[in-house]
C-alpha positions as a printed Julia matrix, in Angstrom:
346×3 Matrix{Float64}:
 215.34  -14.88  246.63
 215.22  -17.84  245.33
 214.13  -17.78  241.88
 211.34  -20.22  240.18
 212.4   -21.93  237.54
 210.11  -22.34  234.26
 208.88  -25.27  235.42
 207.95  -23.85  239.17
 206.38  -20.92  237.77
 204.07  -23.58  235.08
 203.66  -25.27  238.22
 202.4   -22.49  240.64
 199.94  -20.87  237.87
 198.61  -24.15  237.39
 197.96  -24.31  241.34
 196.5   -21.25  241.52
 194.57  -21.94  238.54
 193.4   -25.05  240.41
 192.45  -23.4   243.64
 190.43  -20.44  241.74
 188.19  -23.46  239.65
 187.96  -25.22  242.97
 186.65  -22.55  245.05
 184.42  -20.48  242.55
 183.21  -23.81  241.1
 179.23  -23.84  241.93
 178.12  -26.66  243.28
 174.6   -26.15  242.19
 173.8   -25.23  238.56
 170.41  -24.43  236.53
 170.59  -24.12  232.68
 166.58  -22.9   232.03
 165.4   -23.38  228.38
 162.68  -20.87  227.75
 161.4   -22.43  224.42
 160.23  -26.2   225.52
 156.54  -26.14  225.97
 154.51  -26.45  228.94
 153.48  -29.67  230.93
 149.67  -30.48  230.88
 147.52  -32.68  233.55
 148.93  -36.01  232.72
 153.44  -36.24  233.48
 155.66  -38.97  233.4
 158.73  -38.47  235.68
 161.96  -40.96  235.58
 164.12  -42.03  238.51
 167.21  -43.82  238.33
 169.88  -43.64  240.47
 173.41  -43.87  237.8
 175.96  -45.19  240.06
 178.44  -42.74  238.92
 178.97  -44.67  235.84
 180.62  -47.04  237.86
 178.78  -49.71  239.33
 177.76  -52.13  236.69
 177.07  -55.48  236.91
 180.73  -56.42  236.9
 181.34  -54.24  240.01
 181.58  -54.52  243.69
 182.22  -51.55  246.14
 183.95  -51.23  249.56
 180.96  -49.14  251.35
 178.57  -52.09  250.95
 181.14  -54.82  252.21
 183.29  -55.15  248.73
 186.81  -55.31  248.25
 187.16  -52.29  245.5
 186.82  -48.76  246.07
 187.03  -48.07  241.58
 185.49  -49.49  239.24
 187.32  -52.82  237.47
 188.42  -50.73  234.61
 188.33  -47.9   232.5
 186.51  -50.17  229.66
 183.83  -51.22  232.1
 182.94  -47.7   233.18
 182.55  -46.97  229.39
 180.42  -49.8   228.76
 178.37  -48.71  231.94
 178.1   -45.0   230.77
 177.21  -46.48  226.88
 174.34  -48.31  228.15
 172.88  -45.69  230.76
 172.67  -43.38  227.39
 171.19  -46.23  225.06
 168.41  -46.87  228.2
 167.63  -42.94  228.72
 167.61  -42.35  225.09
 164.7   -45.47  225.03
 162.82  -43.97  227.98
 160.08  -41.01  227.3
 159.68  -39.44  230.12
 158.62  -35.29  230.78
 161.11  -35.28  233.44
 164.27  -37.43  234.59
 165.6   -37.54  237.9
 169.15  -38.84  238.43
 170.81  -39.46  241.74
 174.91  -39.98  241.07
 175.44  -38.7   238.32
 178.89  -37.7   238.24
 181.43  -35.14  236.18
 185.16  -36.59  235.5
 186.97  -38.02  238.26
 189.18  -41.11  239.98
 185.85  -42.75  240.36
 184.75  -42.97  236.77
 188.41  -42.87  235.7
 187.89  -39.39  234.34
 184.6   -40.28  231.73
 181.81  -37.58  231.4
 178.77  -39.22  232.72
 177.33  -35.52  233.12
 178.61  -34.8   229.67
 177.15  -37.89  227.9
 173.36  -36.82  229.24
 173.58  -33.61  228.65
 174.63  -34.37  224.96
 171.53  -36.72  224.49
 169.09  -34.06  225.81
 169.68  -30.23  224.51
 165.99  -29.28  224.46
 165.59  -29.42  227.95
 166.28  -27.44  231.59
 169.03  -29.17  233.11
 170.02  -28.81  237.01
 172.81  -30.47  238.46
 173.76  -30.54  242.15
 176.45  -31.45  243.74
 176.53  -33.32  247.22
 179.72  -34.93  246.79
 182.32  -31.89  246.19
 186.12  -32.02  247.18
 187.07  -28.43  246.01
 190.39  -28.59  247.97
 191.47  -31.15  245.84
 193.3   -30.45  242.16
 191.08  -31.56  239.18
 192.87  -34.8   238.5
 191.65  -36.08  242.03
 188.65  -34.3   242.47
 184.77  -36.06  243.4
 181.49  -33.98  241.63
 178.81  -35.99  242.37
 175.46  -35.56  242.9
 172.24  -35.11  241.04
 170.75  -34.56  237.63
 167.51  -33.51  236.7
 166.18  -33.09  233.45
 162.77  -31.45  231.71
 161.3   -31.36  228.77
 158.64  -29.25  229.65
 158.71  -25.51  230.67
 160.42  -25.2   234.42
 159.49  -21.93  236.08
 161.92  -22.24  238.77
 164.6   -24.03  241.33
 165.15  -24.26  244.82
 167.41  -26.1   246.9
 166.95  -26.77  250.25
 169.11  -28.71  253.12
 168.77  -31.77  254.59
 170.3   -33.27  257.82
 173.95  -34.27  257.39
 176.02  -37.13  258.08
 178.35  -36.66  260.86
 181.41  -38.51  259.89
 183.05  -37.42  256.36
 183.35  -40.21  253.75
 186.95  -41.32  253.78
 187.72  -39.26  256.03
 188.35  -36.31  253.86
 185.11  -36.34  251.74
 181.58  -33.74  252.79
 178.17  -35.14  251.57
 175.58  -32.12  251.83
 172.08  -33.78  251.52
 169.51  -31.59  249.8
 166.13  -31.74  248.2
 166.41  -30.54  244.64
 162.59  -28.56  244.01
 161.46  -28.13  240.28
 158.28  -25.95  239.12
 157.33  -27.68  235.91
 154.76  -25.09  234.21
 151.42  -26.15  233.55
 149.23  -23.38  230.74
 146.47  -21.87  233.16
 147.05  -24.19  236.19
 149.14  -24.22  239.32
 152.69  -26.17  238.44
 153.72  -29.88  239.1
 156.07  -29.65  241.86
 158.78  -32.26  241.33
 161.31  -32.76  244.43
 164.39  -35.03  243.64
 165.92  -36.76  246.34
 168.59  -38.84  247.56
 168.8   -40.04  251.05
 171.36  -41.31  253.35
 172.33  -44.82  253.06
 174.58  -45.61  255.81
 173.5   -44.19  258.92
 173.35  -45.91  262.07
 169.45  -47.24  262.49
 168.4   -44.79  259.8
 168.23  -42.03  261.99
 169.64  -39.35  259.36
 167.72  -40.96  256.43
 164.1   -40.43  258.87
 165.23  -36.76  259.69
 165.73  -36.07  256.1
 162.97  -37.52  255.08
 160.73  -35.63  257.69
 162.36  -32.47  256.04
 161.14  -33.86  252.83
 157.68  -34.18  253.9
 157.77  -30.66  255.22
 158.77  -28.99  252.01
 156.51  -30.71  250.06
 153.42  -30.53  252.37
 154.03  -26.37  252.28
 154.33  -26.67  248.44
 151.15  -28.66  248.51
 149.09  -26.28  250.03
 150.07  -23.94  247.92
 147.85  -25.45  245.67
 150.33  -27.4   243.51
 150.34  -31.16  242.68
 153.57  -32.51  244.56
 155.54  -35.97  242.91
 158.78  -36.56  245.22
 161.17  -38.99  243.18
 164.43  -40.54  243.66
 166.43  -42.99  245.72
 164.89  -43.48  249.17
 167.28  -45.97  250.82
 164.29  -46.93  252.57
 162.4   -50.41  251.74
 159.54  -49.34  249.59
 157.49  -52.25  248.7
 157.51  -55.79  250.74
 159.27  -58.17  248.08
 160.77  -61.24  248.53
 163.48  -61.95  245.82
 165.45  -64.91  245.9
 169.1   -64.25  247.33
 172.38  -65.82  249.61
 173.52  -62.53  250.4
 174.65  -62.97  254.22
 172.84  -61.09  256.78
 175.91  -59.1   257.84
 175.91  -56.96  254.28
 171.82  -56.21  255.16
 172.09  -53.66  257.61
 171.78  -50.58  256.18
 167.85  -52.18  254.77
 165.34  -50.56  256.94
 161.3   -50.3   256.06
 159.94  -46.71  254.73
 158.22  -45.56  257.92
 154.69  -45.07  256.64
 153.67  -42.86  259.44
 155.9   -40.27  258.02
 153.39  -39.82  255.33
 150.64  -37.16  255.99
 146.74  -38.22  255.23
 146.17  -38.99  251.36
 149.94  -39.05  250.29
 150.63  -42.42  248.83
 154.21  -44.38  247.85
 154.68  -45.03  243.81
 156.87  -48.43  243.9
 156.83  -51.51  241.47
 157.04  -54.47  243.52
 157.36  -56.76  240.61
 161.1   -55.94  239.8
 163.91  -54.74  242.36
 165.49  -51.28  241.67
 168.61  -51.95  243.87
 171.12  -54.3   244.4
 173.94  -54.55  246.91
 177.35  -54.52  245.82
 179.23  -56.7   248.37
 180.42  -58.63  245.31
 179.58  -58.54  241.58
 175.96  -59.24  240.45
 174.75  -62.32  239.9
 171.34  -62.81  239.66
 169.44  -64.45  242.42
 172.67  -64.39  244.94
 173.22  -60.37  245.4
 170.06  -58.98  247.67
 167.87  -56.88  246.16
 164.86  -54.61  246.76
 162.81  -51.73  246.06
 164.27  -48.27  247.46
 163.65  -45.98  244.33
 160.27  -44.62  243.55
 157.76  -41.62  244.05
 155.74  -40.12  247.11
 152.71  -38.43  245.46
 150.41  -35.82  246.71
 146.45  -36.32  247.61
 145.67  -34.53  244.33
 147.49  -36.72  241.68
 146.55  -39.95  240.19
 149.09  -42.71  239.75
 148.56  -44.05  236.19
 151.37  -46.81  236.17
 154.8   -47.56  238.23
 157.08  -49.53  235.89
 160.61  -50.83  236.93
 163.12  -52.13  233.41
 164.35  -55.03  234.22
 167.99  -54.32  233.11
 169.89  -57.13  235.31
 171.55  -54.43  236.91
 173.81  -54.13  234.05
 175.16  -50.67  234.2
 173.92  -49.6   237.8
 173.79  -51.1   240.59
 170.09  -49.13  240.57
 167.45  -49.98  237.72
 165.1   -46.71  235.99
 161.71  -46.45  237.7
 159.24  -44.76  235.35
 156.02  -42.83  237.11
 153.03  -42.02  234.71
 150.45  -39.71  236.88
 147.91  -37.07  236.35
 145.81  -34.74  238.22
 143.28  -36.13  240.73
 139.99  -34.41  241.06
 139.16  -36.14  244.69
 141.63  -36.65  247.17
 142.86  -40.65  247.7
 141.94  -42.45  250.95
 144.53  -43.85  252.97
 143.57  -47.43  252.34
 144.6   -47.13  248.9
 148.5   -46.31  249.81
 151.11  -48.97  248.47
 154.13  -49.57  250.85
 155.62  -51.8   253.13
């Protein structure tokens, strides 16, 4: 039998350790803080797709028609993460929904966006649910991207429910698991606020998967609402939530993924909360330049009939740190259903 040298033994041990970590690493992390206060009749929810820290204004991306898979440099990622952290620290919300947060990996040059968020929100309940998880690659090559949710108000429970998946893998080997993350934010003496965090598909043909995913999301939402809770769906819908006419020079060939939100998917009394004044997303066929990249509104909220929308505001950062911009909802429990004539959307 051939003997292994010291280097071979070390390599074998490292490989075994990597396999154990990859096979045992949870796709969902839920760290509950029972010491934080409960919510009241008013609630503020922020959603911001963070672009994993790699899609600041100086980035393009190959899936969107660009030429690059990686960010321009490690320095660019550090700058993006620093800007994200400074922005989040200055936005007061009860619940934060962050699609495309990321642990250290190749697309962030091994910078830790998720860890940076955790440091500035120590007194919260934290959720991380990976939707891109390459378990079979060793740590230096591993991707672990997904949705992070933070709550400054007491959370009673988390559920992660499956959504329809795209048939093809990214780059032929990376699977994307689509889920809806559901947290119950506790209220003293009243039914919980129920917050659903979503990030729907982006490049499915004719938005077929997105529509199926949306139908499932609304099925979960209406069941939860029927149980007596006010419901807010928050996140990146990858569907146009508000009609806009922002200046652009982007060629039509880069806009095949743009589809309007199907209003018939909303049950009676449910409404869209979006800010049509400021774009929430830009295309990545080239680095960002105001008035050139196509921009629209795909990030926002859907609320149940017993939720009154007080305001929805998108913070205009010039897409400096992500290809999306933060959107803040302020809402309160509503004493009577709102008519469909008050719906906001395309």
